[in-house]
Structure formats: C-alpha cells, structure tokens
PDB file of C-alpha atoms in Angstrom:
ATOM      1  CA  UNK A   1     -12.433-155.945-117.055  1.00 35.00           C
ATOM      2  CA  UNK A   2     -10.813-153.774-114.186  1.00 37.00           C
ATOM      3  CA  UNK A   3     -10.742-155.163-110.919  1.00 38.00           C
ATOM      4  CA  UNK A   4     -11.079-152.708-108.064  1.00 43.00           C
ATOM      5  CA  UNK A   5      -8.904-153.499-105.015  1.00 43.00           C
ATOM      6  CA  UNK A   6     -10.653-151.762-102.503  1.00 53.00           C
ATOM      7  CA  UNK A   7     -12.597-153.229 -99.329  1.00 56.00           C
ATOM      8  CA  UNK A   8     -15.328-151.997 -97.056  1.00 65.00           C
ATOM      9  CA  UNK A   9     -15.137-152.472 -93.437  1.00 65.00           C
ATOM     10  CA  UNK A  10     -18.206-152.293 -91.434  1.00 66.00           C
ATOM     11  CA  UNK A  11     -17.554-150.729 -87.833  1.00 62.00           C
ATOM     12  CA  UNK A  12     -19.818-151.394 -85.729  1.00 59.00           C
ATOM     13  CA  UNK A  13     -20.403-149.662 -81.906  1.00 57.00           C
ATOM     14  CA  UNK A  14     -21.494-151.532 -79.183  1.00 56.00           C
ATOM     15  CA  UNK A  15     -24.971-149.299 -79.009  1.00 57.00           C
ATOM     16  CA  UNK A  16     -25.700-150.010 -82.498  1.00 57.00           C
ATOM     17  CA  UNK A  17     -24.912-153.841 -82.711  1.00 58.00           C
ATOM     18  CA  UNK A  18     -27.184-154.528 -79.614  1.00 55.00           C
ATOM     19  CA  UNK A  19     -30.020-152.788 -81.419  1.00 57.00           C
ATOM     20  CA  UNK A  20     -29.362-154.794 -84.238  1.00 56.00           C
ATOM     21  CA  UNK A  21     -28.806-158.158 -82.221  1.00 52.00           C
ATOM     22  CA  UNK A  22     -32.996-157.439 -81.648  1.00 47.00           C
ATOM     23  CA  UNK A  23     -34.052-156.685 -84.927  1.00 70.00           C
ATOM     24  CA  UNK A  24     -33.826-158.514 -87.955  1.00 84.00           C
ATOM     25  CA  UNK A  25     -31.730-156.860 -89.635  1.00 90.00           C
ATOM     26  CA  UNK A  26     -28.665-158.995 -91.764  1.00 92.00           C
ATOM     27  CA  UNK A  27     -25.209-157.886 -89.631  1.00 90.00           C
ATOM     28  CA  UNK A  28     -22.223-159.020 -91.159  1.00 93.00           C
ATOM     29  CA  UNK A  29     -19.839-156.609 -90.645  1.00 92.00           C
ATOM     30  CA  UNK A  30     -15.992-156.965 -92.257  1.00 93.00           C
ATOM     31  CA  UNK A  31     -14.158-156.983 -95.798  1.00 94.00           C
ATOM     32  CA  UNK A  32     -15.747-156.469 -98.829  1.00 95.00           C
ATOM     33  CA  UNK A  33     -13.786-156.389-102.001  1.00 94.00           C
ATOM     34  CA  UNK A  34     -14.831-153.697-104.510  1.00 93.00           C
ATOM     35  CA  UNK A  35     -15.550-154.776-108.620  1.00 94.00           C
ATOM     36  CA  UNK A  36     -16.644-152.754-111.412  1.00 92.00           C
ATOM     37  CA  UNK A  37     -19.576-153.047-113.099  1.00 92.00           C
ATOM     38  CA  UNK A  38     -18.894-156.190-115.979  1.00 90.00           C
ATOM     39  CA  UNK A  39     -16.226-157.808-113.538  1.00 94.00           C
ATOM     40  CA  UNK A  40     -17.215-161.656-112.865  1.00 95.00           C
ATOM     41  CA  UNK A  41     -17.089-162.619-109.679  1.00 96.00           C
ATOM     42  CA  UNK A  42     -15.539-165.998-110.738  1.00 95.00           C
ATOM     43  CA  UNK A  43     -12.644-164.046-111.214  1.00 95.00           C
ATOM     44  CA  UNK A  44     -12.113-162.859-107.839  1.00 94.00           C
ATOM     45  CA  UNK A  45      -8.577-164.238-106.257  1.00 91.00           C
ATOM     46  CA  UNK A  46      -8.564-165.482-103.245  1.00 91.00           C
ATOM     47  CA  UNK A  47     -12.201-165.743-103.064  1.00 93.00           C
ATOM     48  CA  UNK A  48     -12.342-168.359-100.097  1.00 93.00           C
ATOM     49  CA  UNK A  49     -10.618-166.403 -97.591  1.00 93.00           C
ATOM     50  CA  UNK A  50     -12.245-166.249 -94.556  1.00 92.00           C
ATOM     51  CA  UNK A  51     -11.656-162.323 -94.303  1.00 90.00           C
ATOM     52  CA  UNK A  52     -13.080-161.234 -97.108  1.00 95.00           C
ATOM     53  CA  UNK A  53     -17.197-161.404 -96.110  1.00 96.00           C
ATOM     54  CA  UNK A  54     -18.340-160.026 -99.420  1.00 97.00           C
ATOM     55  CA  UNK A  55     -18.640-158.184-102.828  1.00 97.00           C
ATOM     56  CA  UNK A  56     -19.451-154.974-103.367  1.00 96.00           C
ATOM     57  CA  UNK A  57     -20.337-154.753-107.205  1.00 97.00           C
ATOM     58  CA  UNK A  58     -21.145-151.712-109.262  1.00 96.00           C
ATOM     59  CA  UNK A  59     -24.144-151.835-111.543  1.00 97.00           C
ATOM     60  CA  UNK A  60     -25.072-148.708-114.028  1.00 96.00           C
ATOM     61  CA  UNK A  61     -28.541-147.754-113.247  1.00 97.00           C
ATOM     62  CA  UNK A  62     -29.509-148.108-116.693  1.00 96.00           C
ATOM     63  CA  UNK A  63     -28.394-151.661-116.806  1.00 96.00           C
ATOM     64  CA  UNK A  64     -30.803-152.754-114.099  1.00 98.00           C
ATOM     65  CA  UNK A  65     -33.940-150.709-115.583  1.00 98.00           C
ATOM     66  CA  UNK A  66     -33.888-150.938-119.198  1.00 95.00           C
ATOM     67  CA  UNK A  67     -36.772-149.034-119.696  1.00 96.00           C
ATOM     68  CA  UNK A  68     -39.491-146.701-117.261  1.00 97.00           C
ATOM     69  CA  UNK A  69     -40.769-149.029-115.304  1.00 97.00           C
ATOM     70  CA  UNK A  70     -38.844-152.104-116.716  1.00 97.00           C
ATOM     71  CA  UNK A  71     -36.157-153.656-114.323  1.00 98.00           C
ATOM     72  CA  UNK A  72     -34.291-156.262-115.692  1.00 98.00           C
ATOM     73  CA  UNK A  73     -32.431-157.516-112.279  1.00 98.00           C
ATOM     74  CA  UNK A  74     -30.487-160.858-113.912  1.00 97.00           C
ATOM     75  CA  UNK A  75     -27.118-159.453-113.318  1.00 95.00           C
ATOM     76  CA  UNK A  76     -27.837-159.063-109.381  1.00 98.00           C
ATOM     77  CA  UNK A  77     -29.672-162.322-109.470  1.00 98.00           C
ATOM     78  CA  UNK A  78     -26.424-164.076-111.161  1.00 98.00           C
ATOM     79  CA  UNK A  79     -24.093-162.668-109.023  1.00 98.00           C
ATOM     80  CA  UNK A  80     -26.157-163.506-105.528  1.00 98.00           C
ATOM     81  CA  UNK A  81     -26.411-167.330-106.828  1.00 98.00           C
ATOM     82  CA  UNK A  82     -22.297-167.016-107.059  1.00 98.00           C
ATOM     83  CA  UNK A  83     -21.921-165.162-103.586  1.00 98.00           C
ATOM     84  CA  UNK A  84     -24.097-167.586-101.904  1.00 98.00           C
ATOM     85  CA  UNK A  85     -22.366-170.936-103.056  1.00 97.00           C
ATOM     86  CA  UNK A  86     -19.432-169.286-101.875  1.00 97.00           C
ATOM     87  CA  UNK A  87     -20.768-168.469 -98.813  1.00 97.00           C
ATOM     88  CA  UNK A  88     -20.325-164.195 -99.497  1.00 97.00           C
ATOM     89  CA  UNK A  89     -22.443-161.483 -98.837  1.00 98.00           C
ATOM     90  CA  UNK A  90     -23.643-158.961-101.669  1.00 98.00           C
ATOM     91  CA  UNK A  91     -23.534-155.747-101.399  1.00 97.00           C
ATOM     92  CA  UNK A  92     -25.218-153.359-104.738  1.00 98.00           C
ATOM     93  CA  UNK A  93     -23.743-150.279-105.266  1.00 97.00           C
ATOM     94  CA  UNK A  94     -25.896-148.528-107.798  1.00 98.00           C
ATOM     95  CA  UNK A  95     -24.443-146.315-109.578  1.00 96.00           C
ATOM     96  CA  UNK A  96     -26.326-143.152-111.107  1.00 96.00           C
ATOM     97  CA  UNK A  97     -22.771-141.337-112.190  1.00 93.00           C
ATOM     98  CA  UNK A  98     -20.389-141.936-114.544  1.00 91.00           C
ATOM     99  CA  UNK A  99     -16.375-141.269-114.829  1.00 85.00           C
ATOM    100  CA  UNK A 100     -16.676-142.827-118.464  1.00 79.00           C
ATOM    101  CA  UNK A 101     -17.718-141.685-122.127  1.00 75.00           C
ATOM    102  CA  UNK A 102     -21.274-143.227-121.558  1.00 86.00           C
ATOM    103  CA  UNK A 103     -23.769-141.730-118.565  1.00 91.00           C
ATOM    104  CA  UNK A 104     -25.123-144.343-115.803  1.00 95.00           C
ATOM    105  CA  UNK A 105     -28.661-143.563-115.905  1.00 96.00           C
ATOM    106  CA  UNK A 106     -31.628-144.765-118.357  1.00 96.00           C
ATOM    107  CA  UNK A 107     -32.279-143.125-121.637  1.00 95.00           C
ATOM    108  CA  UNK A 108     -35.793-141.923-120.252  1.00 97.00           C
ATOM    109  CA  UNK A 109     -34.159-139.735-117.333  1.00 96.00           C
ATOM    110  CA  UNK A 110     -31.058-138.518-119.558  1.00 93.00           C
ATOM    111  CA  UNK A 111     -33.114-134.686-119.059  1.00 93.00           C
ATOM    112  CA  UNK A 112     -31.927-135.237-115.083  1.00 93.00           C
ATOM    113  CA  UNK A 113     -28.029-135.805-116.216  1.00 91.00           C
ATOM    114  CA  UNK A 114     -25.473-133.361-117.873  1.00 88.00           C
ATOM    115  CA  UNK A 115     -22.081-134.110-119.066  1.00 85.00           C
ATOM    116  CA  UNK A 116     -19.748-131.992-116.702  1.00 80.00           C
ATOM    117  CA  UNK A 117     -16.226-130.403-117.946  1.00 77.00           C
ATOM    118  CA  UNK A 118     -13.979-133.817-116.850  1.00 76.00           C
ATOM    119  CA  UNK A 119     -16.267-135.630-119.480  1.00 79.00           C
ATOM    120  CA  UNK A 120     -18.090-137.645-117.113  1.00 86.00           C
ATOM    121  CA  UNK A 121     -21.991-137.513-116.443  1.00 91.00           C
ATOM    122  CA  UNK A 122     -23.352-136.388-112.925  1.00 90.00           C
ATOM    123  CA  UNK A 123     -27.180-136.914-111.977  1.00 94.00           C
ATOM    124  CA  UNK A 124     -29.818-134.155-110.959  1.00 94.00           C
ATOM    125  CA  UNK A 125     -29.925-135.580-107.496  1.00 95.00           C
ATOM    126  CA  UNK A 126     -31.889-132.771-106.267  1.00 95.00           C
ATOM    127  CA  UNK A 127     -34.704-133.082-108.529  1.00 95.00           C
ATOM    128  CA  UNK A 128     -37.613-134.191-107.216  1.00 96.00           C
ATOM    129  CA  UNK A 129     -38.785-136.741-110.323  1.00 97.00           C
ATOM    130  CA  UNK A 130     -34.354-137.937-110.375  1.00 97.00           C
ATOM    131  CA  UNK A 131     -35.493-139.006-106.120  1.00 98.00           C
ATOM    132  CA  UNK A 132     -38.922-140.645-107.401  1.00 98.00           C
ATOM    133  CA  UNK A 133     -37.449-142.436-109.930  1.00 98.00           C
ATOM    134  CA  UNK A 134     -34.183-143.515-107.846  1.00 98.00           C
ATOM    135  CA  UNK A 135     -36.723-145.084-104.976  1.00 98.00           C
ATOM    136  CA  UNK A 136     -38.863-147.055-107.578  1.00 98.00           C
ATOM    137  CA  UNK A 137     -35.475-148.994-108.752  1.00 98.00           C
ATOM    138  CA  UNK A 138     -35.185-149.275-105.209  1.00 98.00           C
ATOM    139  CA  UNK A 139     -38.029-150.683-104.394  1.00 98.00           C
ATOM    140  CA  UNK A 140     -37.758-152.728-107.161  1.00 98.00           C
ATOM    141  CA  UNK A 141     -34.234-154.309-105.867  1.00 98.00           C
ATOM    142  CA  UNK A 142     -35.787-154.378-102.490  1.00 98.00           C
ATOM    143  CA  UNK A 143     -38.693-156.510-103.302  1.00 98.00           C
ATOM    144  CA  UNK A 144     -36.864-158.834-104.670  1.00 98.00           C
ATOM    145  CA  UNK A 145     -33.663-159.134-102.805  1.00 98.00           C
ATOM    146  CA  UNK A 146     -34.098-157.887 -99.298  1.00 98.00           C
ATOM    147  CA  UNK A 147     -35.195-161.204 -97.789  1.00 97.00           C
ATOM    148  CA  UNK A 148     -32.530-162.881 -99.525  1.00 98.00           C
ATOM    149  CA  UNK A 149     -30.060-164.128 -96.861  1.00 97.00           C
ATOM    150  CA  UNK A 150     -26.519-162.892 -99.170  1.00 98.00           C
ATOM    151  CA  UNK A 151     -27.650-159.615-100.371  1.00 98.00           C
ATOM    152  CA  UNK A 152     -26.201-156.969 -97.439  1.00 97.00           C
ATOM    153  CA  UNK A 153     -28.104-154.036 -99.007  1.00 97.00           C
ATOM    154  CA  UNK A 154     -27.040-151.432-101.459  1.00 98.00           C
ATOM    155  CA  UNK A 155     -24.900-148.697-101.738  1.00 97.00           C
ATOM    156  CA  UNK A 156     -25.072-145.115-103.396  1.00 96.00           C
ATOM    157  CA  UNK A 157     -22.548-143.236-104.445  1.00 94.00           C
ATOM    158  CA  UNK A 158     -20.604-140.530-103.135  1.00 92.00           C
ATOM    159  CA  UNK A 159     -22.301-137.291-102.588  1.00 91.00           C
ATOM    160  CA  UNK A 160     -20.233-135.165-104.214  1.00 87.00           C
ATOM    161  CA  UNK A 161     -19.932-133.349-107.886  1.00 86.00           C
ATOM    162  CA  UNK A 162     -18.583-131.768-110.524  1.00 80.00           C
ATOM    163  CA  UNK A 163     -20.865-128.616-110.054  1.00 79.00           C
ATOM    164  CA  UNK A 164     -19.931-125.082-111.876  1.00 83.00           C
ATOM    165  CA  UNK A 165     -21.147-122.025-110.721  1.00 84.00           C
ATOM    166  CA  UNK A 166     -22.349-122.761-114.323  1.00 85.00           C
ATOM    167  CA  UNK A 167     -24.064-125.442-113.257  1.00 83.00           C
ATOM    168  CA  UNK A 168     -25.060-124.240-110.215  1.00 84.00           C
ATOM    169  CA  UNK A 169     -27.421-121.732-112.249  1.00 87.00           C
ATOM    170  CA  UNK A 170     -28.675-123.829-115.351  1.00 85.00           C
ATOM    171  CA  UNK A 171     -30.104-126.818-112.447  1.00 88.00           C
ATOM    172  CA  UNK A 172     -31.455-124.406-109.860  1.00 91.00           C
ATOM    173  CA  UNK A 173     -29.371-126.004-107.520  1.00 91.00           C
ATOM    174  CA  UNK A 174     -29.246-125.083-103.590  1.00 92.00           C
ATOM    175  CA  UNK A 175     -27.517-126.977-100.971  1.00 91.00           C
ATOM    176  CA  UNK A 176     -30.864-127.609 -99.082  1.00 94.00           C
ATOM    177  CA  UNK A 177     -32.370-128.858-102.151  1.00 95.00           C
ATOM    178  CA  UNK A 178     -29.675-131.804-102.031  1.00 94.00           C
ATOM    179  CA  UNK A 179     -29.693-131.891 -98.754  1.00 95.00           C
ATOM    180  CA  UNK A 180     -33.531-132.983 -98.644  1.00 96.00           C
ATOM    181  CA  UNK A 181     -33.201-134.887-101.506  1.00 97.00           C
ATOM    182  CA  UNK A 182     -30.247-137.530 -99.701  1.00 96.00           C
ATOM    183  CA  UNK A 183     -32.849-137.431 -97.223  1.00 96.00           C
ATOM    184  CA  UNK A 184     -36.002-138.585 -99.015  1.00 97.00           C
ATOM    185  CA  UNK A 185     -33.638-141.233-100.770  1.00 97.00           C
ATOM    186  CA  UNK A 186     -31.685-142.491 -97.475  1.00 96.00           C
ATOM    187  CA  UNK A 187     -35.065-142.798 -95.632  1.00 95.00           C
ATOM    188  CA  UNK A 188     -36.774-144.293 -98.633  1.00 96.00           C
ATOM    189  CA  UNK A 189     -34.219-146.686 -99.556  1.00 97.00           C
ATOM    190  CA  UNK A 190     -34.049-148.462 -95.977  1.00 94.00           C
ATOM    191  CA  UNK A 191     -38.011-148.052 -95.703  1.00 95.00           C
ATOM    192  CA  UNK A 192     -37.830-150.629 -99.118  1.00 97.00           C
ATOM    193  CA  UNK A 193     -35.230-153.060 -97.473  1.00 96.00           C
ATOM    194  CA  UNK A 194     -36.441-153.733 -93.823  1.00 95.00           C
ATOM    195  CA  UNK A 195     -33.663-156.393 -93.414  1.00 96.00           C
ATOM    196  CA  UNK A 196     -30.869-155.226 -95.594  1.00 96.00           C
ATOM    197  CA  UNK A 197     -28.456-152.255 -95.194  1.00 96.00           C
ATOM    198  CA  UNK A 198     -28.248-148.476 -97.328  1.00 96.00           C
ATOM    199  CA  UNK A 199     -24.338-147.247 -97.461  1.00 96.00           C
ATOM    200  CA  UNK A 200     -24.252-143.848 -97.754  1.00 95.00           C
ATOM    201  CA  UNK A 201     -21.044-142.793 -99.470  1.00 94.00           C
ATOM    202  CA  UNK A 202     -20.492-139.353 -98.041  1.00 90.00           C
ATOM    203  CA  UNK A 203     -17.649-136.626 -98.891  1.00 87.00           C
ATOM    204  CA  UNK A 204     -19.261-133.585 -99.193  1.00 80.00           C
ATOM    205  CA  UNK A 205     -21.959-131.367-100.570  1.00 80.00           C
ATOM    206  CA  UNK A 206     -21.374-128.654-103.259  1.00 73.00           C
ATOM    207  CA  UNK A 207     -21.535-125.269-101.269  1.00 67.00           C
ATOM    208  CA  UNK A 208     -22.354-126.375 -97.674  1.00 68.00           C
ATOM    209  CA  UNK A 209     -20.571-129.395 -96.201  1.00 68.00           C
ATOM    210  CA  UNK A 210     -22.346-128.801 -92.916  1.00 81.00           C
ATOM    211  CA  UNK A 211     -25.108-130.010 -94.380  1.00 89.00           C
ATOM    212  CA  UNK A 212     -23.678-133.553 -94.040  1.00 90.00           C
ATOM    213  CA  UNK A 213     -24.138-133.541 -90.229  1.00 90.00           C
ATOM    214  CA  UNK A 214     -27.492-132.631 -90.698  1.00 92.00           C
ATOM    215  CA  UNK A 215     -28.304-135.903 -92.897  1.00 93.00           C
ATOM    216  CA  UNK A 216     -26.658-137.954 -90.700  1.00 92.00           C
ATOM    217  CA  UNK A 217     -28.663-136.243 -88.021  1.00 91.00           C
ATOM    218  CA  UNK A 218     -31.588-137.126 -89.908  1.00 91.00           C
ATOM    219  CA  UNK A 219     -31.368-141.192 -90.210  1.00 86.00           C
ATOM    220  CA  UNK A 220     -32.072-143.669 -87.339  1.00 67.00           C
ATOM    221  CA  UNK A 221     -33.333-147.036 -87.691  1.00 62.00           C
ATOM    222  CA  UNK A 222     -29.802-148.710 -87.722  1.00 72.00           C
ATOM    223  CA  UNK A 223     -29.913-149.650 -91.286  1.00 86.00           C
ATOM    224  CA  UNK A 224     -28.113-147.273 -93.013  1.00 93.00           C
ATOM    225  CA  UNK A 225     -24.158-147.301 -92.678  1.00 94.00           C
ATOM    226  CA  UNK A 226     -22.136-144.241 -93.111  1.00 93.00           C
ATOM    227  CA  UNK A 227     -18.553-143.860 -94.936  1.00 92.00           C
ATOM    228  CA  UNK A 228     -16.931-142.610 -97.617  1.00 87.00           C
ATOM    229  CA  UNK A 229     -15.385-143.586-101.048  1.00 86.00           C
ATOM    230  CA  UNK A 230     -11.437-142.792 -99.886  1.00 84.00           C
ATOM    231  CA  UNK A 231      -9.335-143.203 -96.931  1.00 86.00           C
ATOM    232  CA  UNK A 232      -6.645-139.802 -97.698  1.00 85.00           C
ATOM    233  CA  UNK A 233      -7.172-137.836 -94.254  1.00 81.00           C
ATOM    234  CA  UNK A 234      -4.471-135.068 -95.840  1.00 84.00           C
ATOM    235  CA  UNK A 235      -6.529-134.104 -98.405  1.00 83.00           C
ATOM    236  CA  UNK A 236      -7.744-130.715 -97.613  1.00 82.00           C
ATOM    237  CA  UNK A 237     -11.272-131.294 -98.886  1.00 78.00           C
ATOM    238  CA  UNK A 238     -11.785-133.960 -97.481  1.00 78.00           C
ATOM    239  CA  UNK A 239     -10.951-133.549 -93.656  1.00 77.00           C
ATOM    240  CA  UNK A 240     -14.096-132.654 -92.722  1.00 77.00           C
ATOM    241  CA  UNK A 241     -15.867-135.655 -94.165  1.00 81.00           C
ATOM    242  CA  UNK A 242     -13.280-137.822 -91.494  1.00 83.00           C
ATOM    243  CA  UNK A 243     -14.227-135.788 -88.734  1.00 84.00           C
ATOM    244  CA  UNK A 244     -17.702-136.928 -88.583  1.00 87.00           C
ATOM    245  CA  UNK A 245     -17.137-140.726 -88.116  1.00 88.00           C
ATOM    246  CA  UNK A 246     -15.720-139.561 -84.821  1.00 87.00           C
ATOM    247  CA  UNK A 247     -18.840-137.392 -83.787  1.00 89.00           C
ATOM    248  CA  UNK A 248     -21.494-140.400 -84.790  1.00 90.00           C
ATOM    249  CA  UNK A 249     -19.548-143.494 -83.613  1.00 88.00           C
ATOM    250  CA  UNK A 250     -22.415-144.449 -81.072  1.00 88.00           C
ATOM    251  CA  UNK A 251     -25.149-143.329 -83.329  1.00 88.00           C
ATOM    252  CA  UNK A 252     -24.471-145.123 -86.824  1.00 90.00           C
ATOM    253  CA  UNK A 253     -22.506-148.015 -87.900  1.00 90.00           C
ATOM    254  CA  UNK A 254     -19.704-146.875 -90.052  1.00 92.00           C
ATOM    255  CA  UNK A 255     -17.668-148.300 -92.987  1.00 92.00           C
ATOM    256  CA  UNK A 256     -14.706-147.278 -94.643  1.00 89.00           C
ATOM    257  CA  UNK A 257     -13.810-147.390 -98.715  1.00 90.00           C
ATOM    258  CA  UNK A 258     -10.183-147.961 -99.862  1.00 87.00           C
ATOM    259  CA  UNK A 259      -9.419-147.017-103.694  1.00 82.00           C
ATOM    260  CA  UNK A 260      -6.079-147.483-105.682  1.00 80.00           C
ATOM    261  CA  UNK A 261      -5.014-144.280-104.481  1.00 80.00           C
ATOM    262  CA  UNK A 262      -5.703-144.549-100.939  1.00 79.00           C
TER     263      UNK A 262
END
C-alpha cells in the first residue's frame, strides 16, 4: 500500500474566518497528510503529532457506490471511527479518475469514462447525467457524514485532463460546458454538506484556463476551499493556476497540495 507524503494546508484570511467564526461551519485549518485509496490509517507514522490535523484519504467512486443507487459508505465510516479516537479530522477526496489499469467510476456510468493515451481513465465531467450522478454520491456522503464532528468535507480532484483534439470531438466537449458543469457540482456539493467543507483541486481547464477565475467567481458561501494538487510554480502550465490564490485571498479560503515531486 503506497503512502502519499503530501499535506494540505488550509489558509485562511481574516474576512473569511470571521464569517466562518458565525456560521457553523467545521474550521480546522492546518496539515493534512495525503493516503491512497487501501492505505490504513493505523499505519500512519507519527500519527499523534500535534501538527498534523488530519487525513485526506482517496476513495474510488466505485468503491463507495457499488451499484446505481447503492452506496456502500463502510470504508469512510471505518476510517472516521479511527480519526476521531485519535482526535483527526477527515477529509474525502473522491476520486472519479484513474492513473491505474482499472477506471474510478461504477460499472453503470463506464459510458461517461474513456481510457485516454497514458492508459489511465478520465470522467465525462461535462456531461450533464456524469454531474447528476456525482451530486447523488454526494448527497449520499453528506447525509451521512456532514454533522459528524471529524469529517472536514470532501475533496474532488483536479480539474484537468488528458483531452485530444480527438477527444475533444468524440465527447462534444467545450470549455463552457466544463466550466458549468464544476459549477453545478461545486454549488451542489456544499448545498449537501451545510457544515463541512468542498476542496476544489484546480489547475486548469482544457482550452480556456480563464475559465477558472470565472468558477471561482462563481462560489460564495465560505465552504468551499480552493487549491491545487502541486506546489511547482516553474512549471509553465501551471503558473497561471498560482496566480489566482493571490487575486482571491480575501474572498476564499485557500489550501495548498504537496506531491512527491513537489
């Protein structure tokens, strides 16, 4: 089982944690170590250190809903009973792409994922049954975990893909179409966890990075927490994604991700 060292750090501004000091939503900002998806938390070094505020856990969408309709939330339920003897937060990063030889999403939805040239398996974000489907396991998690004192909220992953002009043409795809769909599932998602937080793992959009502003533009309701999945301002691609933490550091709370590489 691979352990990921990587940590997120909630950043709050002043605006945003006095909004939050009235509402009830859970605030506990700091580090956050990262684990894949069948890592056990009993395994974590270290795990009493008074930094480290949480777990961030992957878990494959089709884990969690085993069938339409079906959720099968065990694993989360297993690994809040550990975080909260320990005194940790949980944070549930669902995960509706794979890197691996296996896709992340149920066998129903498999239409609404394609296996892209690197040999892993990207979703149909844009689609509007993939953002139905998304918010029911949402809701699902939310129902059942947002009053729950350790669970932080839940995560999505990073916005961008493996996309082919290919691609592009075979899934009707269209930068706005994404655009709205991050939308409809950002809004959705915090909407179905009125105590918890959404991280929104952003690092561009396939054709139109702008559009990124525009989400974040878009969200209010200081519940959802904006960041990224690396810390490497020198990569080309990604400078623009950095420059935005800068332009909504009174208007969101922001996080950042650190992976093996960063």
């Amino acid at each position: 089982m691979l352990f990921l060292a990587a940590v997120i750090c909630c950043c709050s501004s002043s605006e945003v944690e006095k909004k939050k000091e009235k509402s009830n939503i859970k605030n506990n900002p700091g580090h956050y170590v990262a684990v894949s998806p069948h890592f056990n938390l009993s395994e974590i070094k270290h795990i009493g250190e008074p930094a480290l505020k949480g777990v961030n856990k992957r878990y494959f969408w089709r884990t969690l809903e085993t069938s339409k309709n079906e959720y099968d939330l065990s694993w989360i339920e297993e690994d809040l009973e550990f975080c909260s003897k320990n005194n940790k937060q949980l944070v549930v990063f669902l995960c509706d792409r794979s890197f691996w030889i296996k896709g992340a999403m149920p066998t129903y939805l498999k239409e609404y994922e394609w296996k892209n040239e690197g040999g892993g398996f990207c979703p149909i974000r844009w689609h509007p049954e993939f953002v139905n489907r998304f918010l029911a396991i949402g809701r699902a998690i939310g129902d059942r975990f947002d009053a729950h004192p350790n669970f932080e909220g839940i995560a999505i992953q990073e916005t961008a893909l493996d996309l082919t002009e290919e691609d592009v043409l075979r899934y009707d795809y269209s930068p706005d179409k994404y655009r709205d769909a991050l939308i409809s599932t950002l809004n959705g998602l915090q909407n179905a966890m009125p105590q918890s937080h959404v991280f929104w793992y952003q690092n561009g959009l396939h054709d139109n990075s702008r559009h990124l502003r525009q989400i974040a533009d878009s969200l209010s309701g200081g519940k959802i927490v904006m960041g990224g999945p690396d810390i490497l301002p020198y990569r080309r691609w990604l400078r623009h994604t950095y420059k935005i933490y800068k332009e909504y550091k009174n208007e969101l709370t922001l996080f950042c991700s650190a992976q093996d590489d960063s």
